[in-house]
Short mmCIF file of C-alpha atoms in Angstrom, two decimals:
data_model
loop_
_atom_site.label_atom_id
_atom_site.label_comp_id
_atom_site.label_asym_id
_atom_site.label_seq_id
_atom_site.Cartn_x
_atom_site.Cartn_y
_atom_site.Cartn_z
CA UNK A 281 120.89 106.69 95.24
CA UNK A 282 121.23 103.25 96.31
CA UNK A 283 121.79 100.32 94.33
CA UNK A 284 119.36 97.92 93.59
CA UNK A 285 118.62 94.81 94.63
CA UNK A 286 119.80 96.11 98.36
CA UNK A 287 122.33 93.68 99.31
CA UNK A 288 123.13 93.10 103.47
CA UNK A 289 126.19 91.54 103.72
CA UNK A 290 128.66 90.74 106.92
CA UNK A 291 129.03 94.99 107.48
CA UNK A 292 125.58 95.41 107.15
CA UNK A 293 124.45 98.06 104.60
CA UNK A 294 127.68 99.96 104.52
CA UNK A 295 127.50 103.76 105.22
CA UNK A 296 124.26 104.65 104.20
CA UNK A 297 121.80 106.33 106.73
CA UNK A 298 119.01 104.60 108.12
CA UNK A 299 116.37 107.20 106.48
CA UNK A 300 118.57 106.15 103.12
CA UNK A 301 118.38 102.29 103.75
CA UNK A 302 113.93 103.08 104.77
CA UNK A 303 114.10 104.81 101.33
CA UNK A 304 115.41 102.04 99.68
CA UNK A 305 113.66 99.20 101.08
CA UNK A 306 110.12 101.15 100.72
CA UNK A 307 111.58 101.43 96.88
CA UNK A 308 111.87 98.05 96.69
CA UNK A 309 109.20 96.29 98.20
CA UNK A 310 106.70 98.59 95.82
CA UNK A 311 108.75 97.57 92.82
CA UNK A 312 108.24 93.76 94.77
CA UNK A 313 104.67 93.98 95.59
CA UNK A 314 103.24 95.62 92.02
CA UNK A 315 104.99 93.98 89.21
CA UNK A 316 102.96 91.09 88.33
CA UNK A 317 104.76 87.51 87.77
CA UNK A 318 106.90 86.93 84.38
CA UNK A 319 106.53 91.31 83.82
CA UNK A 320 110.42 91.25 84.88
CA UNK A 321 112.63 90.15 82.67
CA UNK A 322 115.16 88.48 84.18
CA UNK A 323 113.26 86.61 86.56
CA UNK A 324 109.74 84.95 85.77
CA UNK A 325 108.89 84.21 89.57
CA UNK A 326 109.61 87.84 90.77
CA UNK A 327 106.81 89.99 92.12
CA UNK A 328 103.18 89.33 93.85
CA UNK A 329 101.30 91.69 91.26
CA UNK A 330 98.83 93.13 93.90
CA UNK A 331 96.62 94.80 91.86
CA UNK A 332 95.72 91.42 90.42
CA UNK A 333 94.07 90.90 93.31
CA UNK A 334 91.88 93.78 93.60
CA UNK A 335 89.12 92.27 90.93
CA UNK A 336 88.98 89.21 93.00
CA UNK A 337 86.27 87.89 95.09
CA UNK A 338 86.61 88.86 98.76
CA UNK A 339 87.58 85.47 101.20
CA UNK A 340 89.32 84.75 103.90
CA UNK A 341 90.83 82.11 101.66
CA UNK A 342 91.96 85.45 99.33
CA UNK A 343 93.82 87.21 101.76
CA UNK A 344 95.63 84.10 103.33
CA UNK A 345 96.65 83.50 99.77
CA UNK A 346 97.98 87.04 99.21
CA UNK A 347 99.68 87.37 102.86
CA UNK A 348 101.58 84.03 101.75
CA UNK A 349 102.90 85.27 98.58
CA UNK A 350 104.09 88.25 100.06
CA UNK A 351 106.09 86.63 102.65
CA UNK A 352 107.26 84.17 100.27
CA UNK A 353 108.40 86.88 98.01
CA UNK A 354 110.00 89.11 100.42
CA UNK A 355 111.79 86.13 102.14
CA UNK A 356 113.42 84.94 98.29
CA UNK A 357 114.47 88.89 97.24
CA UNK A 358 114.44 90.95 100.04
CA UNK A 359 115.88 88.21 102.82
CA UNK A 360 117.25 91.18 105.13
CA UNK A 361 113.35 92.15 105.95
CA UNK A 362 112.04 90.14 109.01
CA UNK A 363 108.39 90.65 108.41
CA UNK A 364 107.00 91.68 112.45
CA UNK A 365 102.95 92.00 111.75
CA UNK A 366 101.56 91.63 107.79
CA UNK A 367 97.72 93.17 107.97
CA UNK A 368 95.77 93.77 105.42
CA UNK A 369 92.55 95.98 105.03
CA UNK A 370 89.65 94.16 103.04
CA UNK A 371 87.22 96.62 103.68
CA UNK A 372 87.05 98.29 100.11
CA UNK A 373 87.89 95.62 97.96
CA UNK A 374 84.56 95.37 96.44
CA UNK A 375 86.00 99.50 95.30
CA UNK A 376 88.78 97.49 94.06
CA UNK A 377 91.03 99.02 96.92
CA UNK A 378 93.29 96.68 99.07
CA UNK A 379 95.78 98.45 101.89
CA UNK A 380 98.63 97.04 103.71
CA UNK A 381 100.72 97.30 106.72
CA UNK A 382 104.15 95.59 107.31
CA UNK A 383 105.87 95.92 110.38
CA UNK A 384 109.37 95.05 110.05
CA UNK A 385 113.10 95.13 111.12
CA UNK A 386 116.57 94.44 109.11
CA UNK A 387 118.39 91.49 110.38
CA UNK A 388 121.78 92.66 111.62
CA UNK A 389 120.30 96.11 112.09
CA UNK A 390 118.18 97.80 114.95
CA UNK A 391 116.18 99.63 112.61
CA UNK A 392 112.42 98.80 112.75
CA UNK A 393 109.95 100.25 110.66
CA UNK A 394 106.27 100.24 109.13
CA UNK A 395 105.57 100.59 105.58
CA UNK A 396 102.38 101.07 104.37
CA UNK A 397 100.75 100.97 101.04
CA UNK A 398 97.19 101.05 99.37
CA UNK A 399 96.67 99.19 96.21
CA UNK A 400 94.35 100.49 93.39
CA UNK A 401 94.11 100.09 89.46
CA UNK A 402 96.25 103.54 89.74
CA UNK A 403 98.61 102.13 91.98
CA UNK A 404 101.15 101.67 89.17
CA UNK A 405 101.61 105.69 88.83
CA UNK A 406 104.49 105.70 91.39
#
């Protein structure tokens, strides 16, 4: 198992396999995108708490506020993802269901990948 936070330094992520580094980084940005702000201990301003948003009023204004805080938050803990395409699906958030797609590479790295995720109350069973 990897280590976490995921650290990229000069060597890159050291010997691990590029299905091992996905793993991890799919790991992460979950643990990223559904804790809620001040639920981690040692840092009050980690995490976009997702599901938050789920009992909110569909806007445009909501989803350009969400898309923000997840860049912002994966650019402050996770600043080896470059973030390619963000979308998010809208379409059943009055079901209290949110999904999202992130297209993204590691800097230093030629790996590219797309991690996906739908957000419901339940989404916290992972």
């Amino acid at each position: 198992s990897l280590t976490w936070p995921l650290n990229l330094d000069y060597d890159g992520f050291q010997s691990y396999t590029d299905e091992e580094i996905t793993q991890a980084i799919h790991q992460s940005l979950k643990l990223l995108l559904l804790t809620r702000k001040g639920e981690y201990p040692m840092d009050n301003n980690f995490g976009v708490g997702m599901t938050t948003y789920l009992f909110e009023q569909n806007s445009i204004g909501l989803i350009s506020n969400i898309n923000s805080e997840v860049r912002k938050q994966i650019r402050i803990y996770m600043p080896y993802v470059v973030i390619k395409k963000l979308e998010f699906n809208t379409e059943d958030i009055d079901k209290n269901q949110l999904s999202m797609r992130l297209e993204y590479s590691i800097s230093q790295s030629a790996l590219n990948e797309v991690f996906e995720m739908e957000f419901t109350p339940d989404s916290f069973n992972f």
